[in-house]
């Protein structure tokens, strides 16, 4: 029998009710890291007679979450199976764990077997547009109920500025997209502070060093720092020596996940420590799995990794995260630090050592909060606004600024974003061409600002 925690009852009740509605819109439920998604899956399955697909973003997460479901809920939940080419299994059970890559062309087959409901794990990892691979599968399968689960219901969106340049901002998965957003509503938000208050998150301690971020450069879409600039900033700030100092000054930390900017840096650090190993995306698969197994077994104190193990790596004994990299992505920052939040009887707290200026940029992850006003927004420490504004302007706006942002009249578009005169100033485009656009284009709420900008120059 599963005993629900205080903060699990309401979202589970809402999830069950969602799957019992007649024709619900595709929706999201926001659950912090370590909330217990397998429990929600079990209760949903137990309260429906329909077949359910539990979609996973990768083979690794599929295996991990299937085993967790089977261990926690095997006797309580429904019969579960795996449909994955990587596993060599094609089981269609009451609950079927699958990756979209394995079932993308099988919509009609799943429809024939009576599947009508779907839970999407890590929903933020999928394209938010309705015409994606997932959207096409759902259309072919006739799935009627789709509920996404995520701790970070945000996605990067690239926009064009007044001068024709590009910038990126974090938007909610339910925000309108040019191609049509897939998820329409958020039915529940579990806040991080709730997990902390109830004692379901491990206490985090933060240790930072002064970091000169002047060498960090945004990429062309202003969505993230370039790898080259992250490396230059790491070198200029003495990143390798800083990581060594952090490890040497905290000998009580026994299960450390350290993030380095390059494979060469990770290897150099690993050679400095006898009880450590390296993991990165292109390494030999068998060696990668062996290093992870040795880390889990306690044979390694430190696992130096490069751009991996930031999402879904569940090992409760991690008692220290060393961030030797800088990121402009709040989602990546949350996912990385989330690896240390799980409760374990062998640790009293977890130490976050930030050597890349990330805590100064985003604040403590315990302070993250989603709030609904005119729209859903994400705020950080001190009410700093983290979503709906250009990434390179994070830190300039707070909760107090949102009213002004909501009421501010958007400036006219000055540069034509597409077509024959793309890149030219609208005021310099021939009037007959602009009049032709006004007469023939299909204008709607998404492009109304462009229409007004054209009309203003006639």
Coordinates of C-alpha atoms in Angstrom, one line a residue:
X1 CA 0.0 0.0 0.0
X2 CA 1.3 3.4 -0.9
X3 CA 1.0 6.2 1.7
X4 CA 0.8 9.6 0.1
X5 CA 2.7 12.6 1.4
X6 CA 0.9 15.8 2.2
X7 CA 1.9 17.5 -1.0
X8 CA 1.1 14.5 -3.3
X9 CA -2.7 14.2 -2.6
X10 CA -3.9 17.3 -4.5
X11 CA -1.9 16.9 -7.7
X12 CA -2.7 13.2 -7.9
X13 CA -6.4 14.0 -7.4
X14 CA -6.2 16.6 -10.2
X15 CA -4.4 14.1 -12.5
X16 CA -7.0 11.4 -12.0
X17 CA -9.8 13.9 -12.6
X18 CA -8.0 15.1 -15.8
X19 CA -8.0 11.6 -17.2
X20 CA -11.7 11.2 -16.4
X21 CA -12.7 14.3 -18.2
X22 CA -14.5 14.0 -21.6
X23 CA -12.3 16.1 -23.9
X24 CA -9.6 17.9 -21.9
X25 CA -7.0 20.1 -23.6
X26 CA -3.4 18.8 -23.6
X27 CA -2.2 20.0 -20.2
X28 CA 0.8 20.2 -17.9
X29 CA 1.3 19.3 -14.2
X30 CA 4.4 20.9 -12.7
X31 CA 6.2 18.8 -10.1
X32 CA 9.5 19.6 -8.5
X33 CA 12.5 17.3 -8.7
X34 CA 12.2 14.4 -6.2
X35 CA 8.4 14.8 -6.0
X36 CA 7.7 11.1 -7.0
X37 CA 6.3 10.9 -10.5
X38 CA 6.1 7.1 -10.4
X39 CA 3.6 7.4 -7.6
X40 CA 1.4 9.7 -9.8
X41 CA 1.7 7.2 -12.7
X42 CA 0.6 4.4 -10.4
X43 CA -2.5 6.2 -9.1
X44 CA -3.5 7.4 -12.6
X45 CA -3.2 3.8 -13.9
X46 CA -5.1 2.4 -11.0
X47 CA -8.0 4.8 -11.5
X48 CA -8.5 4.2 -15.2
X49 CA -9.5 1.1 -17.2
X50 CA -8.0 2.6 -20.4
X51 CA -4.5 1.8 -21.7
X52 CA -1.9 4.4 -20.9
X53 CA 1.4 5.3 -22.7
X54 CA 4.1 6.8 -20.4
X55 CA 6.4 8.6 -22.8
X56 CA 10.1 8.9 -21.8
X57 CA 12.6 11.2 -23.5
X58 CA 15.5 8.7 -23.6
X59 CA 16.4 5.1 -23.3
X60 CA 18.2 5.8 -20.0
X61 CA 15.3 7.5 -18.4
X62 CA 12.9 4.9 -19.7
X63 CA 14.9 2.1 -18.0
X64 CA 15.4 4.1 -14.8
X65 CA 11.7 5.1 -14.4
X66 CA 10.3 1.7 -15.5
X67 CA 12.4 0.0 -12.8
X68 CA 11.4 2.7 -10.2
X69 CA 7.7 2.2 -11.1
X70 CA 8.0 -1.6 -10.9
X71 CA 9.9 -1.4 -7.5
X72 CA 7.6 1.2 -5.9
X73 CA 4.3 0.3 -7.4
X74 CA 4.5 -3.2 -8.9
X75 CA 1.9 -4.6 -6.6
X76 CA -0.2 -1.4 -6.4
X77 CA -0.2 -0.2 -10.0
X78 CA -1.2 -2.0 -13.2
X79 CA 0.7 -4.3 -15.5
X80 CA 3.5 -2.4 -17.1
X81 CA 5.6 -3.1 -20.2
X82 CA 8.3 -1.5 -22.4
X83 CA 8.0 -0.7 -26.1
X84 CA 11.5 0.3 -27.2
X85 CA 13.7 -0.7 -30.0
X86 CA 16.8 0.0 -27.9
X87 CA 15.6 -2.6 -25.4
X88 CA 14.5 -5.1 -28.0
X89 CA 11.1 -5.1 -26.4
X90 CA 7.7 -4.5 -28.0
X91 CA 5.3 -5.0 -25.2
X92 CA 1.8 -3.4 -25.2
X93 CA 0.6 -3.6 -21.6
X94 CA -1.9 -1.7 -19.5
X95 CA 0.9 0.8 -18.9
X96 CA 3.4 1.0 -21.7
X97 CA 6.7 2.8 -21.2
X98 CA 8.0 4.1 -24.6
X99 CA 10.2 6.6 -26.3
X100 CA 8.8 8.7 -29.2
X101 CA 11.6 7.4 -31.5
X102 CA 10.3 3.9 -31.1
X103 CA 6.6 4.6 -31.7
X104 CA 6.6 7.6 -33.9
X105 CA 5.3 5.7 -36.9
X106 CA 3.0 3.4 -34.9
X107 CA 0.1 5.7 -34.2
X108 CA -2.4 3.5 -36.0
X109 CA -1.1 0.4 -34.3
X110 CA -1.5 1.8 -30.8
X111 CA -5.0 3.0 -31.8
X112 CA -5.9 -0.5 -32.8
X113 CA -4.8 -1.8 -29.4
X114 CA -7.0 0.6 -27.6
X115 CA -4.6 3.2 -26.2
X116 CA -6.4 6.5 -25.4
X117 CA -4.3 8.2 -22.7
X118 CA -0.7 9.4 -22.4
X119 CA 1.6 10.8 -19.7
X120 CA 4.6 12.6 -21.0
X121 CA 7.6 12.6 -18.6
X122 CA 10.1 15.6 -18.8
X123 CA 7.6 17.4 -21.1
X124 CA 9.9 20.4 -21.5
X125 CA 12.3 18.2 -23.6
X126 CA 9.8 17.9 -26.4
X127 CA 9.1 20.6 -29.1
X128 CA 6.2 22.7 -27.9
X129 CA 4.7 23.1 -31.4
X130 CA 1.6 21.1 -32.3
X131 CA 3.2 19.9 -35.6
X132 CA 6.1 18.0 -34.0
X133 CA 6.8 14.3 -34.2
X134 CA 4.9 13.8 -31.0
X135 CA 2.0 15.8 -32.4
X136 CA 1.8 13.7 -35.5
X137 CA 1.8 10.5 -33.4
X138 CA -1.0 11.7 -31.3
X139 CA -3.1 12.7 -34.3
X140 CA -2.6 9.2 -35.9
X141 CA -3.2 7.3 -32.6
X142 CA -6.3 9.2 -31.6
X143 CA -5.1 9.6 -28.1
X144 CA -7.7 11.7 -26.3
X145 CA -6.0 12.6 -23.0
X146 CA -2.4 14.0 -22.8
X147 CA -0.8 15.2 -19.6
X148 CA 2.8 16.4 -19.5
X149 CA 4.9 16.2 -16.3
X150 CA 7.8 18.5 -15.8
X151 CA 9.7 20.4 -13.1
X152 CA 10.6 23.2 -15.6
X153 CA 7.6 24.1 -17.9
X154 CA 9.7 26.5 -19.9
X155 CA 11.3 26.5 -23.3
X156 CA 13.7 28.8 -25.2
X157 CA 12.1 30.9 -27.9
X158 CA 14.0 32.9 -30.5
X159 CA 12.6 36.3 -31.5
X160 CA 13.6 39.1 -33.8
X161 CA 14.3 42.5 -32.4
X162 CA 13.5 45.9 -33.9
X163 CA 16.7 46.0 -35.9
X164 CA 16.3 42.6 -37.4
X165 CA 18.7 40.9 -35.0
X166 CA 17.7 37.8 -32.9
X167 CA 17.4 37.2 -29.2
X168 CA 16.0 34.4 -27.0
X169 CA 13.8 34.3 -24.0
X170 CA 12.3 31.7 -21.7
X171 CA 8.6 31.2 -22.4
X172 CA 6.2 28.8 -20.7
X173 CA 5.3 25.7 -22.6
X174 CA 1.7 26.9 -22.6
X175 CA 2.7 30.2 -24.3
X176 CA 1.4 30.8 -27.8
X177 CA 3.8 29.7 -30.6
X178 CA 3.9 30.6 -34.3
X179 CA 3.2 27.0 -35.2
X180 CA 0.7 26.5 -32.4
X181 CA 1.7 25.4 -28.9
X182 CA 0.8 21.8 -28.0
X183 CA 0.2 22.2 -24.3
X184 CA -2.7 24.5 -23.5
X185 CA -3.1 24.7 -19.7
X186 CA -1.3 24.1 -16.4
X187 CA -3.6 22.2 -14.0
X188 CA -1.3 22.2 -11.0
X189 CA 2.0 23.7 -9.9
X190 CA 4.0 22.1 -7.1
X191 CA 6.3 24.8 -5.8
X192 CA 9.9 24.0 -4.7
X193 CA 9.4 25.8 -1.4
X194 CA 6.7 23.3 -0.6
X195 CA 9.3 20.4 -0.9
X196 CA 11.7 22.3 1.3
X197 CA 9.1 23.2 4.0
X198 CA 7.9 19.6 4.2
X199 CA 11.5 18.2 4.4
X200 CA 11.3 16.3 1.1
X201 CA 14.3 18.1 -0.3
X202 CA 17.8 17.7 1.1
X203 CA 19.1 21.0 2.6
X204 CA 21.4 22.7 0.2
X205 CA 24.4 24.8 1.2
X206 CA 26.0 27.2 -1.3
X207 CA 29.7 28.0 -1.7
X208 CA 30.7 30.5 -4.3
X209 CA 33.9 32.2 -5.5
X210 CA 34.3 35.6 -7.1
X211 CA 33.9 35.1 -10.9
X212 CA 34.8 37.5 -13.7
X213 CA 32.1 37.0 -16.3
X214 CA 33.3 39.7 -18.7
X215 CA 34.6 37.1 -21.1
X216 CA 31.3 35.3 -21.5
X217 CA 29.7 35.9 -24.9
X218 CA 26.2 35.0 -26.0
X219 CA 25.6 32.9 -29.1
X220 CA 23.9 34.4 -32.2
X221 CA 20.4 33.8 -30.7
X222 CA 21.4 35.1 -27.3
X223 CA 20.1 31.8 -25.8
X224 CA 23.3 30.6 -24.2
X225 CA 27.0 31.4 -23.8
X226 CA 29.2 30.1 -26.6
X227 CA 31.3 27.1 -25.6
X228 CA 34.5 29.0 -26.6
X229 CA 33.7 31.9 -24.2
X230 CA 32.7 29.5 -21.4
X231 CA 36.1 27.9 -21.9
X232 CA 38.0 31.3 -21.9
X233 CA 36.2 32.4 -18.8
X234 CA 37.0 29.1 -17.1
X235 CA 40.7 29.4 -17.9
X236 CA 40.9 33.1 -17.0
X237 CA 39.3 32.5 -13.6
X238 CA 41.6 29.5 -12.9
X239 CA 38.8 27.0 -13.2
X240 CA 40.9 23.9 -12.8
X241 CA 42.7 25.1 -9.7
X242 CA 39.3 26.3 -8.3
X243 CA 37.8 22.9 -8.7
X244 CA 40.9 21.2 -7.1
X245 CA 40.6 23.7 -4.1
X246 CA 36.9 22.9 -3.7
X247 CA 37.5 19.2 -3.7
X248 CA 40.5 19.4 -1.3
X249 CA 38.8 21.8 1.1
X250 CA 35.7 19.6 1.5
X251 CA 37.1 16.1 2.3
X252 CA 33.9 15.1 4.0
X253 CA 32.0 15.1 0.7
X254 CA 32.1 11.5 -0.6
X255 CA 29.8 11.5 -3.7
X256 CA 30.7 14.4 -5.9
X257 CA 29.3 15.3 -9.4
X258 CA 31.6 17.9 -11.0
X259 CA 30.9 19.7 -14.3
X260 CA 33.9 20.7 -16.5
X261 CA 33.7 22.7 -19.7
X262 CA 35.7 20.4 -21.9
X263 CA 36.8 16.7 -22.1
X264 CA 40.4 17.8 -21.8
X265 CA 39.7 19.6 -18.5
X266 CA 37.7 16.7 -17.2
X267 CA 40.5 14.2 -18.0
X268 CA 43.2 16.5 -16.5
X269 CA 41.1 16.7 -13.3
X270 CA 40.5 13.0 -13.1
X271 CA 44.2 12.3 -13.5
X272 CA 44.8 14.4 -10.4
X273 CA 42.5 12.2 -8.3
X274 CA 42.9 8.4 -7.9
X275 CA 39.2 7.8 -7.0
X276 CA 37.6 9.6 -9.9
X277 CA 36.5 9.1 -13.5
X278 CA 35.3 11.0 -16.5
X279 CA 32.1 10.8 -18.4
X280 CA 31.1 12.6 -21.6
X281 CA 28.8 12.1 -24.5
X282 CA 31.1 10.5 -27.1
X283 CA 33.0 8.1 -24.9
X284 CA 32.8 4.3 -25.2
X285 CA 29.3 3.2 -24.0
X286 CA 30.6 0.3 -22.0
X287 CA 33.2 2.5 -20.2
X288 CA 30.6 5.2 -19.6
X289 CA 28.2 2.7 -18.0
X290 CA 31.1 1.2 -15.9
X291 CA 32.1 4.6 -14.6
X292 CA 28.5 5.4 -13.6
X293 CA 28.2 1.9 -11.9
X294 CA 31.5 2.5 -10.0
X295 CA 30.2 5.9 -8.9
X296 CA 26.9 4.5 -7.6
X297 CA 28.8 1.7 -5.8
X298 CA 30.9 4.2 -4.0
X299 CA 34.2 3.1 -5.6
X300 CA 34.6 6.6 -7.1
X301 CA 34.5 9.8 -5.0
X302 CA 34.2 12.2 -8.0
X303 CA 32.6 11.9 -11.4
X304 CA 33.9 14.6 -13.7
X305 CA 31.5 15.1 -16.6
X306 CA 31.1 17.2 -19.6
X307 CA 27.5 18.2 -20.7
X308 CA 25.9 15.0 -19.5
X309 CA 24.2 13.7 -16.3
X310 CA 22.3 17.0 -15.9
X311 CA 18.8 15.5 -16.4
X312 CA 17.2 12.5 -14.8
X313 CA 20.4 11.0 -13.1
X314 CA 19.0 9.7 -9.9
X315 CA 21.6 8.8 -7.2
X316 CA 20.4 9.9 -3.8
X317 CA 23.9 9.9 -2.2
X318 CA 25.2 12.8 -4.2
X319 CA 26.3 15.3 -1.5
X320 CA 28.2 17.8 -3.6
X321 CA 27.8 19.5 -7.0
X322 CA 30.8 21.4 -8.3
X323 CA 29.8 23.7 -11.1
X324 CA 32.9 24.6 -13.1
X325 CA 30.9 25.9 -16.0
X326 CA 28.8 29.0 -16.6
X327 CA 25.3 28.8 -18.2
X328 CA 22.7 31.2 -19.2
X329 CA 20.0 28.5 -19.0
X330 CA 17.9 28.5 -15.9
X331 CA 16.5 25.1 -16.9
X332 CA 20.0 23.5 -17.1
X333 CA 21.0 25.2 -13.8
X334 CA 17.9 23.7 -12.1
X335 CA 18.4 20.3 -13.6
X336 CA 22.1 20.1 -12.5
X337 CA 21.5 21.3 -9.0
X338 CA 18.4 19.0 -8.8
X339 CA 20.8 16.0 -8.8
X340 CA 21.7 16.8 -5.2
X341 CA 18.2 17.5 -3.7
X342 CA 17.2 13.9 -3.0
X343 CA 17.0 12.8 0.6
X344 CA 19.3 10.0 1.7
X345 CA 20.0 8.6 5.2
X346 CA 23.8 9.0 4.7
X347 CA 23.8 12.7 4.1
X348 CA 22.6 15.7 6.2
X349 CA 22.9 18.2 3.4
X350 CA 24.4 18.8 0.0
X351 CA 27.1 21.3 -0.9
X352 CA 26.7 23.4 -4.1
X353 CA 30.1 24.8 -5.2
X354 CA 29.5 27.4 -7.9
X355 CA 32.7 28.5 -9.7
X356 CA 30.9 30.0 -12.8
X357 CA 28.8 32.9 -11.4
X358 CA 25.6 30.9 -11.8
X359 CA 24.2 31.5 -8.3
X360 CA 24.7 35.2 -8.7
X361 CA 22.8 35.0 -12.0
X362 CA 19.8 32.9 -11.0
X363 CA 19.8 32.7 -7.2
X364 CA 19.1 29.6 -5.1
X365 CA 16.9 27.0 -6.7
X366 CA 14.9 26.7 -3.5
X367 CA 13.6 30.2 -4.2
X368 CA 12.3 29.4 -7.7
X369 CA 8.5 30.0 -7.9
X370 CA 6.0 29.9 -10.8
X371 CA 3.2 32.5 -10.5
X372 CA 0.1 33.1 -12.6
X373 CA -0.9 36.7 -13.3
X374 CA -1.7 38.0 -16.7
X375 CA 0.4 35.0 -17.7
X376 CA 2.5 32.3 -16.0
X377 CA 6.0 33.6 -15.0
X378 CA 9.1 32.2 -13.3
X379 CA 10.8 34.2 -10.5
X380 CA 14.0 33.6 -8.6
X381 CA 15.7 34.8 -5.4
X382 CA 14.5 38.3 -4.5
X383 CA 11.7 38.2 -7.0
X384 CA 14.0 38.4 -10.0
X385 CA 12.1 37.8 -13.2
X386 CA 13.5 34.8 -15.1
X387 CA 11.0 34.2 -17.9
X388 CA 9.3 36.3 -20.7
X389 CA 12.3 38.6 -21.1
X390 CA 15.5 38.4 -23.2
X391 CA 18.0 36.0 -21.6
X392 CA 20.7 38.6 -21.6
X393 CA 18.4 40.9 -19.5
X394 CA 17.9 38.5 -16.6
X395 CA 18.7 40.3 -13.4
X396 CA 17.4 43.6 -14.6
X397 CA 13.7 43.0 -13.8
X398 CA 11.8 41.9 -10.7
X399 CA 8.2 41.0 -9.8
X400 CA 7.5 44.7 -9.2
X401 CA 8.2 45.4 -12.9
X402 CA 5.7 42.9 -14.4
X403 CA 2.7 45.4 -14.2
X404 CA 4.7 47.9 -16.3
X405 CA 5.7 45.1 -18.7
X406 CA 2.1 43.9 -19.1
X407 CA 0.8 47.4 -19.8
X408 CA 3.7 48.7 -21.9
X409 CA 2.8 49.3 -25.5
X410 CA 5.0 47.2 -27.7
X411 CA 7.2 49.3 -30.1
X412 CA 6.5 49.1 -33.8
X413 CA 8.5 46.7 -35.9
X414 CA 11.0 48.6 -37.9
X415 CA 12.6 45.9 -40.0
X416 CA 10.7 43.6 -42.4
X417 CA 11.1 40.1 -41.0
X418 CA 10.4 38.1 -44.2
X419 CA 9.6 38.3 -47.9
X420 CA 11.0 40.3 -50.8
X421 CA 12.2 43.1 -48.6
X422 CA 13.4 41.1 -45.7
X423 CA 15.9 43.0 -43.6
X424 CA 14.9 46.4 -45.0
X425 CA 13.3 49.2 -43.0
X426 CA 9.6 49.1 -43.4
X427 CA 9.4 52.9 -43.9
X428 CA 11.7 52.5 -46.9
X429 CA 9.6 49.7 -48.6
X430 CA 7.5 50.9 -51.6
X431 CA 4.0 51.8 -50.6
X432 CA 2.3 49.7 -53.2
X433 CA 4.0 46.6 -51.8
X434 CA 2.9 47.4 -48.3
X435 CA -0.7 48.1 -49.5
X436 CA -0.6 44.7 -51.3
X437 CA 0.5 43.0 -48.0
X438 CA -2.4 44.7 -46.1
X439 CA -4.9 43.5 -48.7
X440 CA -3.8 40.0 -49.2
X441 CA -2.1 38.7 -46.0
X442 CA -4.1 36.6 -43.5
X443 CA -3.8 38.9 -40.4
X444 CA -4.4 37.5 -36.9
X445 CA -3.4 38.1 -33.3
X446 CA 0.1 36.7 -33.9
X447 CA 1.0 39.2 -36.6
X448 CA -1.2 42.1 -35.7
X449 CA 1.9 44.1 -34.5
X450 CA 3.4 43.8 -38.0
X451 CA 0.2 45.0 -39.6
X452 CA 0.0 48.0 -37.4
X453 CA 3.7 48.8 -38.1
X454 CA 3.1 48.7 -41.8
X455 CA -0.1 50.8 -41.7
X456 CA 1.7 53.5 -39.6
X457 CA 4.2 54.1 -42.5
X458 CA 1.5 54.4 -45.2

